[in-house]
Coordinates of C-alpha atoms in Angstrom, one line a residue:
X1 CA 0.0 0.0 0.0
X2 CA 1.4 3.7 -1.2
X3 CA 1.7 6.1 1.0
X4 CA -1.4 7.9 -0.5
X5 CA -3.4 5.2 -0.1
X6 CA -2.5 5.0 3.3
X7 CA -3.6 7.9 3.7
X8 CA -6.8 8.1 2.3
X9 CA -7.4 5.1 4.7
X10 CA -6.7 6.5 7.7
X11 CA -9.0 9.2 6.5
X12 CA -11.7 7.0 6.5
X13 CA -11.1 4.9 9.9
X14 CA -10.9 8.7 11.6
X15 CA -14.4 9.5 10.3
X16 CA -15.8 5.9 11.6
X17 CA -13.6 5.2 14.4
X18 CA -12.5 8.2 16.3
X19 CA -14.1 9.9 19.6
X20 CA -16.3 12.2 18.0
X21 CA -15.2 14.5 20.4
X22 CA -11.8 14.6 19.0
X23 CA -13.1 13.9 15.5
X24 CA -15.5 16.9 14.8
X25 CA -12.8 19.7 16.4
X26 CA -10.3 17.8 14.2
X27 CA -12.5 18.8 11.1
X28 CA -13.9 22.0 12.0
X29 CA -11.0 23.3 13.7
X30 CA -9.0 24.4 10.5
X31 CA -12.5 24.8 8.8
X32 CA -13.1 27.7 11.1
X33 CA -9.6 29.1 11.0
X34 CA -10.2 29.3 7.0
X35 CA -13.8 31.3 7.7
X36 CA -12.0 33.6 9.6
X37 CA -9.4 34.3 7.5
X38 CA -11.6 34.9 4.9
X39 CA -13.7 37.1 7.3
X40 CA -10.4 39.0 8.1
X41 CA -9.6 39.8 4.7
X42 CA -13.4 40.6 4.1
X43 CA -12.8 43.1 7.0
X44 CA -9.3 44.5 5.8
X45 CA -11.6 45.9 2.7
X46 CA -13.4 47.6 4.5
X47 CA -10.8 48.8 7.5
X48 CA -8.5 50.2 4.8
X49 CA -11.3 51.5 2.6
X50 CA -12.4 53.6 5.4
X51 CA -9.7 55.9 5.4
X52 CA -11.0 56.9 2.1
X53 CA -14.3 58.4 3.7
X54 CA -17.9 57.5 4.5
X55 CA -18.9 56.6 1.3
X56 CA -15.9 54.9 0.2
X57 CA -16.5 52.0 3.4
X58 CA -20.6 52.8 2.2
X59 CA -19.6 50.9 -1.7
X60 CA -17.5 48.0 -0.3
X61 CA -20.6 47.4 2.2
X62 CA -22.6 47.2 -1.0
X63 CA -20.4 44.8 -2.3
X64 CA -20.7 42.4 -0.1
X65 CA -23.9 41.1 -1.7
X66 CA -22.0 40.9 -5.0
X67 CA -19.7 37.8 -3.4
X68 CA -23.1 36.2 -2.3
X69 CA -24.3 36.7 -5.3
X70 CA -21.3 34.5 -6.9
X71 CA -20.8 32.3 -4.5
X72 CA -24.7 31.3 -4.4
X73 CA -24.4 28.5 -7.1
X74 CA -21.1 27.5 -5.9
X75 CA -23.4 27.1 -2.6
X76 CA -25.7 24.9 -4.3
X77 CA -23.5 22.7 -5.8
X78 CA -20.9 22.4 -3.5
X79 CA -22.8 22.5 0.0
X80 CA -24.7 19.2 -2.0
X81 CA -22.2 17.6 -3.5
X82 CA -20.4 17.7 0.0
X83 CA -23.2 16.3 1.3
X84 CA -24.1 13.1 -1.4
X85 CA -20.2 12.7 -1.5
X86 CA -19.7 12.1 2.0
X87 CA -22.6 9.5 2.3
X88 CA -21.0 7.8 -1.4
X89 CA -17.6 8.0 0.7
X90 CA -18.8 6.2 3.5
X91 CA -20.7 3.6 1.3
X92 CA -17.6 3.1 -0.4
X93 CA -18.9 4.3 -3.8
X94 CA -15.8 6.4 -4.7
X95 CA -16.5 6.1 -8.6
X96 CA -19.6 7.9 -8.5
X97 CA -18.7 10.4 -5.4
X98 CA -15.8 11.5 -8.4
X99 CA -18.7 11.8 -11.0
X100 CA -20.8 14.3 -8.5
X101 CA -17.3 16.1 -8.0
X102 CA -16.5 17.0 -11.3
X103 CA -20.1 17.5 -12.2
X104 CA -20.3 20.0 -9.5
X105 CA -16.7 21.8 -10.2
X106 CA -17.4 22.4 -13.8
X107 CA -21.1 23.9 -13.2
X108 CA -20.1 26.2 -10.5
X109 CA -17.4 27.6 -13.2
X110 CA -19.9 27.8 -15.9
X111 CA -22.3 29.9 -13.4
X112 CA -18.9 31.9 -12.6
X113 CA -18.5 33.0 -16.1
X114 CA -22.3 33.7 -16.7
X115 CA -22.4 36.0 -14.0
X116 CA -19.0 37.8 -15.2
X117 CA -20.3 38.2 -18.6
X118 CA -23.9 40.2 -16.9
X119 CA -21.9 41.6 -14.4
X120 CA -19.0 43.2 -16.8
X121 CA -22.0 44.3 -19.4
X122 CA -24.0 45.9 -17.1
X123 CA -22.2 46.9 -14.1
X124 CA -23.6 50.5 -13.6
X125 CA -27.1 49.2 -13.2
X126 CA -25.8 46.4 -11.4
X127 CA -24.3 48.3 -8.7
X128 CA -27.1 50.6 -8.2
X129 CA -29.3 47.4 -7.6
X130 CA -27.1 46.4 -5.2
X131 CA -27.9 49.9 -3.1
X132 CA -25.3 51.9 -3.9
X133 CA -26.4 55.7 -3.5
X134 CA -25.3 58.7 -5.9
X135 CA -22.7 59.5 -3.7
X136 CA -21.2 55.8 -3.3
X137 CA -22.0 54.8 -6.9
X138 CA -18.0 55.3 -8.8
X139 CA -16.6 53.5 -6.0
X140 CA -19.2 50.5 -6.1
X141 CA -18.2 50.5 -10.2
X142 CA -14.4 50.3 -9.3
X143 CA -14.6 47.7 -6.4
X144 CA -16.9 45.2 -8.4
X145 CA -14.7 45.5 -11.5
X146 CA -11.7 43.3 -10.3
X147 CA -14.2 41.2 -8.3
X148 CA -16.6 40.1 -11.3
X149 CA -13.0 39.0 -13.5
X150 CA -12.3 35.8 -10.5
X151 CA -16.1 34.5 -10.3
X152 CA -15.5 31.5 -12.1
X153 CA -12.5 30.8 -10.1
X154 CA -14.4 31.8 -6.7
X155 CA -17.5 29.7 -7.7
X156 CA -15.4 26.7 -8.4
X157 CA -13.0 27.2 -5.7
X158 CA -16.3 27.1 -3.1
X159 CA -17.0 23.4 -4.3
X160 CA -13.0 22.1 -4.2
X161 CA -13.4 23.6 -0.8
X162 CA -16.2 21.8 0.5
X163 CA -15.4 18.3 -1.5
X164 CA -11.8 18.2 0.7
X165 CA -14.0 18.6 3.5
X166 CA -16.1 15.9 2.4
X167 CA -13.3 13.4 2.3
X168 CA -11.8 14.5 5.7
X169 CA -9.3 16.8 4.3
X170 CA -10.2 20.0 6.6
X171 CA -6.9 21.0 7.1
X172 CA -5.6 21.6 3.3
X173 CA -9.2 23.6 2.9
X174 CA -8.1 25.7 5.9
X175 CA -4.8 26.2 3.8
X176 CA -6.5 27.0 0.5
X177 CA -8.8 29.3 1.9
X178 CA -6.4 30.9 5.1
X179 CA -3.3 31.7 2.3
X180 CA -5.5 33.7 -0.1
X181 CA -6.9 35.8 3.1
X182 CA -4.1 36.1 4.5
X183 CA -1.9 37.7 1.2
X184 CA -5.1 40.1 0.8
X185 CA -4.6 41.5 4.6
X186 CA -0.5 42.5 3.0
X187 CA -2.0 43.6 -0.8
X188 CA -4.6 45.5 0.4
X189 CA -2.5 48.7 2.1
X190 CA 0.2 48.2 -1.0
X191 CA -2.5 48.6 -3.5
X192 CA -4.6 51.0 -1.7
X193 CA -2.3 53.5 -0.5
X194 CA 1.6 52.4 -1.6
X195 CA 0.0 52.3 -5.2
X196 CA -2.6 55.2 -5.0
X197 CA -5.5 53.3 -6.4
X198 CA -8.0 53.9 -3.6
X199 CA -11.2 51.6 -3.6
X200 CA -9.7 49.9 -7.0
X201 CA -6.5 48.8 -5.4
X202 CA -8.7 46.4 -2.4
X203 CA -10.4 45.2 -5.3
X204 CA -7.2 44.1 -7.4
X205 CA -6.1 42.7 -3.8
X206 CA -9.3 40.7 -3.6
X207 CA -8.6 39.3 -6.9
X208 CA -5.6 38.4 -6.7
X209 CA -6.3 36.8 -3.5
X210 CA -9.2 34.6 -4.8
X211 CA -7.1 33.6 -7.6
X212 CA -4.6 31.8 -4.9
X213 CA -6.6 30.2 -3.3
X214 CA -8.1 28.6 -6.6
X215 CA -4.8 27.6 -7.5
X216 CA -3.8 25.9 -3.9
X217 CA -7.4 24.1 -3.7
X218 CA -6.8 22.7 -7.1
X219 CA -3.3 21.5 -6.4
X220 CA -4.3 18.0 -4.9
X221 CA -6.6 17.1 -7.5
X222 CA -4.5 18.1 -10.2
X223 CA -1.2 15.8 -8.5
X224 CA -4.0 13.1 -7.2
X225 CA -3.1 13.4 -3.9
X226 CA -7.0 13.3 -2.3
X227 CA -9.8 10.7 -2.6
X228 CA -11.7 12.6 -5.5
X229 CA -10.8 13.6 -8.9
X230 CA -11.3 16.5 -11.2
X231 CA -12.0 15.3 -15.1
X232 CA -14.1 15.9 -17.4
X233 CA -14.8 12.6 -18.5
X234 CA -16.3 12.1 -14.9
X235 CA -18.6 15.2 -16.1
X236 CA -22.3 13.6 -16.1
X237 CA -25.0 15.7 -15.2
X238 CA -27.6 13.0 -14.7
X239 CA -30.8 13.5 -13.1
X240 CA -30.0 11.2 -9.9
X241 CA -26.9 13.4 -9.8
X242 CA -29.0 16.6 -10.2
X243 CA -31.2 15.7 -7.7
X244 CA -28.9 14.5 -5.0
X245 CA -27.0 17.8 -5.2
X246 CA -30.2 20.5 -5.5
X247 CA -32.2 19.0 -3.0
X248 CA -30.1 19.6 -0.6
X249 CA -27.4 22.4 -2.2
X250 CA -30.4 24.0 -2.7
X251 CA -31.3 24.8 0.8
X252 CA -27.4 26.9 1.1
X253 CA -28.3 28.4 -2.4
X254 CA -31.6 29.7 -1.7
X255 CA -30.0 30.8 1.5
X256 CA -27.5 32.7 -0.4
X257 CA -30.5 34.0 -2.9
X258 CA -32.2 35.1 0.6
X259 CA -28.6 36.5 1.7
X260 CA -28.4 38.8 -1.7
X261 CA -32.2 39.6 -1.3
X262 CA -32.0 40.8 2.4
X263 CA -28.3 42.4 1.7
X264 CA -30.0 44.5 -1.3
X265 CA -33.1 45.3 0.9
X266 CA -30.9 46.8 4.0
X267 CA -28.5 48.7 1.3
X268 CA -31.0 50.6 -0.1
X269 CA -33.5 50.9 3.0
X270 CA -30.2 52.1 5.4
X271 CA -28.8 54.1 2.4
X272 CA -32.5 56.3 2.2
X273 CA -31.6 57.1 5.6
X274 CA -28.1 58.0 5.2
X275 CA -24.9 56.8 4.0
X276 CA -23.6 56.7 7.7
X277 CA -26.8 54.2 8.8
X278 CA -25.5 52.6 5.5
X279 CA -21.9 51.7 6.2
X280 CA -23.0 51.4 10.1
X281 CA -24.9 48.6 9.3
X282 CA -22.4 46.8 6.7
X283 CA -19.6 47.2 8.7
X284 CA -21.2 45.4 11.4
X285 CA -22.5 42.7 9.2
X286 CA -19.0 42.3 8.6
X287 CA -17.9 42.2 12.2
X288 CA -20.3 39.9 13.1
X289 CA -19.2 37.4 10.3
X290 CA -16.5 36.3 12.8
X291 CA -18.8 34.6 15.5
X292 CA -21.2 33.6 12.4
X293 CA -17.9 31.9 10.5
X294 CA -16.9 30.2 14.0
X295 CA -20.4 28.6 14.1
X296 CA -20.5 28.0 10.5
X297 CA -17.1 26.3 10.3
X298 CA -18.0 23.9 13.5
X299 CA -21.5 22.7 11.3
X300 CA -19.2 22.5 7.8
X301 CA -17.1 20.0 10.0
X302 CA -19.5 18.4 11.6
X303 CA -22.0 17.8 8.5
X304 CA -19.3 15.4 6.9
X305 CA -18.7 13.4 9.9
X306 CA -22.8 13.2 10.4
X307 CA -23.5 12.4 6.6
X308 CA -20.3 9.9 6.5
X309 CA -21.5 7.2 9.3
X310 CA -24.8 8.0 8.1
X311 CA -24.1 6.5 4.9
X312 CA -22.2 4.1 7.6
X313 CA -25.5 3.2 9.0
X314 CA -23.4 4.3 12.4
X315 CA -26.2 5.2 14.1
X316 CA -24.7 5.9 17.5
X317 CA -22.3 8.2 16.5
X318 CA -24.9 10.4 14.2
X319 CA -26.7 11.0 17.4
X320 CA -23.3 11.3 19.3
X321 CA -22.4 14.1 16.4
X322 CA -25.1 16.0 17.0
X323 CA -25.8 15.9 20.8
X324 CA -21.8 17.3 20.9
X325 CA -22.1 19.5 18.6
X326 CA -25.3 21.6 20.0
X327 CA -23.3 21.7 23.5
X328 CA -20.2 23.1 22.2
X329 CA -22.4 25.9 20.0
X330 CA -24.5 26.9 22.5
X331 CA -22.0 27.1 25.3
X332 CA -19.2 29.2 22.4
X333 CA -22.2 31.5 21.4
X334 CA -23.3 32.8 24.8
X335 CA -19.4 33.5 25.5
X336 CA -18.6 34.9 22.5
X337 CA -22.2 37.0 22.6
X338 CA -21.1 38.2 25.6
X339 CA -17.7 39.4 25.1
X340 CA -18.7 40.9 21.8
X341 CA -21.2 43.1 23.4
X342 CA -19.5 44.3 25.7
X343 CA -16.8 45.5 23.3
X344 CA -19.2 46.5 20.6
X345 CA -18.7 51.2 20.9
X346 CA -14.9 50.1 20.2
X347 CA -15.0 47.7 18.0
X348 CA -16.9 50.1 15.6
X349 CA -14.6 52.5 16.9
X350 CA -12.0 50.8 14.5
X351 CA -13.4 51.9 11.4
X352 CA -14.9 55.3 12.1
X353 CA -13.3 58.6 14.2
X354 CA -15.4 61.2 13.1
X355 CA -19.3 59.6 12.5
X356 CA -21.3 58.8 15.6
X357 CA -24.5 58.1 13.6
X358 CA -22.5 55.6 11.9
X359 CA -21.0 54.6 15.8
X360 CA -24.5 54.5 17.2
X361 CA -25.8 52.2 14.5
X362 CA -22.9 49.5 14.0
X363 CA -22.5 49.1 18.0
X364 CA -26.6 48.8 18.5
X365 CA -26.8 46.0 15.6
X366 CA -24.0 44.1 16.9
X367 CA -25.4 44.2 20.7
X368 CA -28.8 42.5 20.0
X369 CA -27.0 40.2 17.3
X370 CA -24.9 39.1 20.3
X371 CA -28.2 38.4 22.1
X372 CA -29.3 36.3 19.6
X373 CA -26.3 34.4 19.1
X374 CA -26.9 31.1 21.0
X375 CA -30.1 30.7 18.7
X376 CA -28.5 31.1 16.0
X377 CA -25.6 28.9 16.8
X378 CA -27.8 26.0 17.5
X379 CA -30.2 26.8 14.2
X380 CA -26.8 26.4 12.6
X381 CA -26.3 22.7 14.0
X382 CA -29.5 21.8 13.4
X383 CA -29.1 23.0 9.8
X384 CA -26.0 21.2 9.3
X385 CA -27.4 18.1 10.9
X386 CA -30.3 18.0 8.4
X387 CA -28.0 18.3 5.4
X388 CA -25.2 16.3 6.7
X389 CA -28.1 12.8 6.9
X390 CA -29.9 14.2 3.2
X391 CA -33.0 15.8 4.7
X392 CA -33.9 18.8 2.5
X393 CA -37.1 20.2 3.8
X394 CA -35.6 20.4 6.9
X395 CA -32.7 21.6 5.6
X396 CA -34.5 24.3 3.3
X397 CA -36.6 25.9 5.9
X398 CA -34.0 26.8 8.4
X399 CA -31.2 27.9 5.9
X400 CA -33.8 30.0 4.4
X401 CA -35.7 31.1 7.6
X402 CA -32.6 33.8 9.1
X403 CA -32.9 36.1 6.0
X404 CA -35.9 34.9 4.2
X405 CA -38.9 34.0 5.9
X406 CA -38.3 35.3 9.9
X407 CA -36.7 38.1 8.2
X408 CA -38.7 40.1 5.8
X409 CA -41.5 40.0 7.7
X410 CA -39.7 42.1 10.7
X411 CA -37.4 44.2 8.4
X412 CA -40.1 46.4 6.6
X413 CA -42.1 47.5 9.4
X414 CA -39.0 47.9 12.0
X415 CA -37.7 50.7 9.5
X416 CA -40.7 52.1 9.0
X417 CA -41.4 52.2 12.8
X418 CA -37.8 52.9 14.0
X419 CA -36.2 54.4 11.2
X420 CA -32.3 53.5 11.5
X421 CA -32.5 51.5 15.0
X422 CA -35.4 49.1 13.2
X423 CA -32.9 48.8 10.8
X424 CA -29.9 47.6 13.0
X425 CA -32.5 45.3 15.2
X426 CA -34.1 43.6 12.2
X427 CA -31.6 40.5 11.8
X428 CA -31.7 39.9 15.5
X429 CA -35.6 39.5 15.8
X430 CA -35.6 37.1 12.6
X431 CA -32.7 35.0 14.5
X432 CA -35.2 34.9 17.5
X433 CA -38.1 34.0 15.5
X434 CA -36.0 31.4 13.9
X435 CA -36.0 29.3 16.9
X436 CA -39.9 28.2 16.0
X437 CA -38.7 26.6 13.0
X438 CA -36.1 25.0 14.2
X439 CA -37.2 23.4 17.3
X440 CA -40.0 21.0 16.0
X441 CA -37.3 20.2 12.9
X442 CA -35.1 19.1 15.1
X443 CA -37.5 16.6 17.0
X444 CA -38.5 15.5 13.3
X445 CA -34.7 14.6 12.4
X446 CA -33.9 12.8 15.3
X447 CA -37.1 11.0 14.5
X448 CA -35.8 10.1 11.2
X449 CA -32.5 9.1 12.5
X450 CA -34.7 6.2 15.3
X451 CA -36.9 5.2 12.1
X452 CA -33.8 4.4 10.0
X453 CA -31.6 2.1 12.8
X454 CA -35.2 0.5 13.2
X455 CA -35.4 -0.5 10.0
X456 CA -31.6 -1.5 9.5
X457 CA -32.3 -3.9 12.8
X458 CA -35.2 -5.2 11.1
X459 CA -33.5 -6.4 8.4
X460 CA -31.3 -8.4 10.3
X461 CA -28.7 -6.2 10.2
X462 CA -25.9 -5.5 12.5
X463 CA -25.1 -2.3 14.3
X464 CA -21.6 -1.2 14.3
X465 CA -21.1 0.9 17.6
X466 CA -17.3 0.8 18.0

């Protein structure tokens, strides 16, 4: 046996074998570090934009939904094929978990180019969709320009990303996604202010960045060194295929569709107020991207492990994943909550001297996003856990209840009530309201979880609890 092989092995025996208390941290633990990276960089934007001015921080706000916007078919396909190739794995069916890869890889960069051909075309109207005001507009147009040129490669790079974490290999994700952040935190101040292109230069940064971290995700399918394979023989968009990855990729990609929705509706409600309330309420968006990509990097290592001993038919350790999982959140999230909270008037502090509308805003939406933390945290797991065992309505309604349907509802008449303050408490209220979705799907799951070792006992089948 190679060394490769080896590998891949032990791979394998950790997802079915390990203490799940040492196997879940061991996959989410470089997952995270990746999210925050990437939030980091995300940040730097915006930190070294706003020495530029109000309006400068107000267009790379705006651009945030322009990334969602990319990487919402990248969602689809690679939060689903991450899912169907982890259950393949564990069944052993490598063949057809490396036909789902490549079908998945080479749609996401399709999508990427579609979206720079519109984007490139049209980008003036584009940007003013997106909320950017008459005062913001010219930097939206020169922030977005560099951005549209790597959506193939961003698209695509989201599915290579998920698929090593499908196969257990966390930590080279972390390393694909952590590099390219970390090179945009050094580009960003050379571009912006060594080179003298302003709001252009973080964008060039960006892309370059991106472009990286394609390139190092890519590297161990193109030398064969992980379980799956890129080709395009292995291309075949079947309808099984199809299915297997939309009916549950679709649950992140309407998620994402509901991100760019709700994103869009904030810009252009907080921009009618002011540009301050505007980059108030992006900025802290951002901030609060750090606890969110904490939570969201424990459920992206704790789906895998879930999904692979579900297709395991290792019963004992689906229910061990998830019961660990919801402690660690909710205990994290009421500490992190806390601390944030407290912290919040300086935090903001960071990217504004001389604005206290914009100070008042970005510290009041992060305080009662803190307070809704631990509810979101656990939605998060439950989430995970629903997509992780194949179970898309589930699934579906709580990926889409945090900005879609607990969202909307509030956001309209909070503004209208509250002016700028609705505004900033809009997201926490949904997050609450979110918790009546989420409770009964989580009694349904487990449910599903009791019906299924039933049935596998019923056929005479032996349980493997080691």
């Amino acid at each position: 046996m190679n060394t490769t092989t080896s590998k891949k092995e032990q791979r394998k025996l950790m997802m079915l074998n390990e203490p799940i208390s040492k196997v879940i941290p061991k996959m989410a633990v470089p997952t995270i570090v990746a999210f925050l990276i990437t939030s980091i960089y995300n940040l730097a934007d915006t930190y070294f934009v706003s020495f530029l001015g109000t309006n400068a921080t107000a267009a790379v706000s705006v651009n945030a939904s322009l990334d969602q916007i990319i990487m919402m078919a990248g969602s689809l396909l690679a939060i689903g094929a991450n899912s169907y190739i982890a259950r393949l794995l564990g069944a052993r069916d490598k063949d057809k978990a490396n036909r789902v890869f490549s079908t998945a890889f080479f749609l996401a960069a399709s999508f990427g180019l579609i979206v720079l051909a519109i984007g490139t075309t049209f980008i003036y109207p584009v940007v003013r969709m997106l909320g950017a005001t008459e005062s913001c507009e010219s930097y939206a147009v020169q922030y977005a320009t560099y951005v549209l040129l790597v959506a193939p490669f961003m698209a695509s790079s989201f599915v290579m990303n998920q698929c090593l974490r499908a196969e257990g290999s966390a930590l080279f994700s972390m390393i694909g996604m952590g590099f390219g952040g970390v090179l945009n935190c050094f580009l960003d101040p050379v571009f912006i202010f060594g080179m003298d292109l302003g709001v252009a230069g973080a964008s060039m940064a960006t892309a370059i960045s991106k472009l990286v971290s394609f390139c190092i995700l890519f590297y161990p399918y193109f030398r064969r060194k992980s379980m799956l394979h890129i080709s395009l023989k292995y291309f075949c968009p079947t309808k099984e295929i199809l299915y297997q990855i939309g009916s549950i990729g679709s649950a992140s990609m309407f998620r994402s569709l509901l991100g760019v929705a709700s994103g869009i509706a904030l810009n252009n409600i907080a921009g009618g107020i002011s540009d301050s309330v505007l980059a108030g309420i992006g900025v802290s968006t951002k901030i609060m991207m750090f606890p969110f990509s904490v939570f969201l990097g424990f459920g992206a290592g704790f789906q895998p492990v879930a999904g692979f001993n579900w297709g395991a038919k290792r019963f004992n350790r689906v229910r061990e994943c998830y019961k660990f999982s919801s402690r660690v959140a909710l205990i994290g999230s009421t500490a992190a909550g806390a601390l944030m909270a407290l912290f919040a008037p300086s935090i903001i502090g960071w990217f504004t001297t001389s604005d206290p509308e914009m100070l008042a805003i970005g510290a009041l939406c992060i305080r009662l996003q803190c307070l809704a933390l631990p509810i979101h945290a656990w939605a998060m797991v439950v989430n995970m856990f629903c997509a992780g065992l194949g179970y898309f309505p589930g699934a579906m309604l709580i990926a889409t209840a945090r900005q879609g349907s607990c969202f909307f509802p509030v956001l309209f008449p909070l503004a209208w009530l509250s002016g700028g303050d609705g505004v900033a408490a809009s997201q926490a209220v949904a997050d609450l309201l979110s918790l009546f979705l989420a409770i009964p799907i989580h009694r349904i799951v487990m449910e599903k979880v009791s019906r299924a070792e039933e049935e596998y006992r019923n056929e005479g089948k032996v349980l493997l609890d080691v």
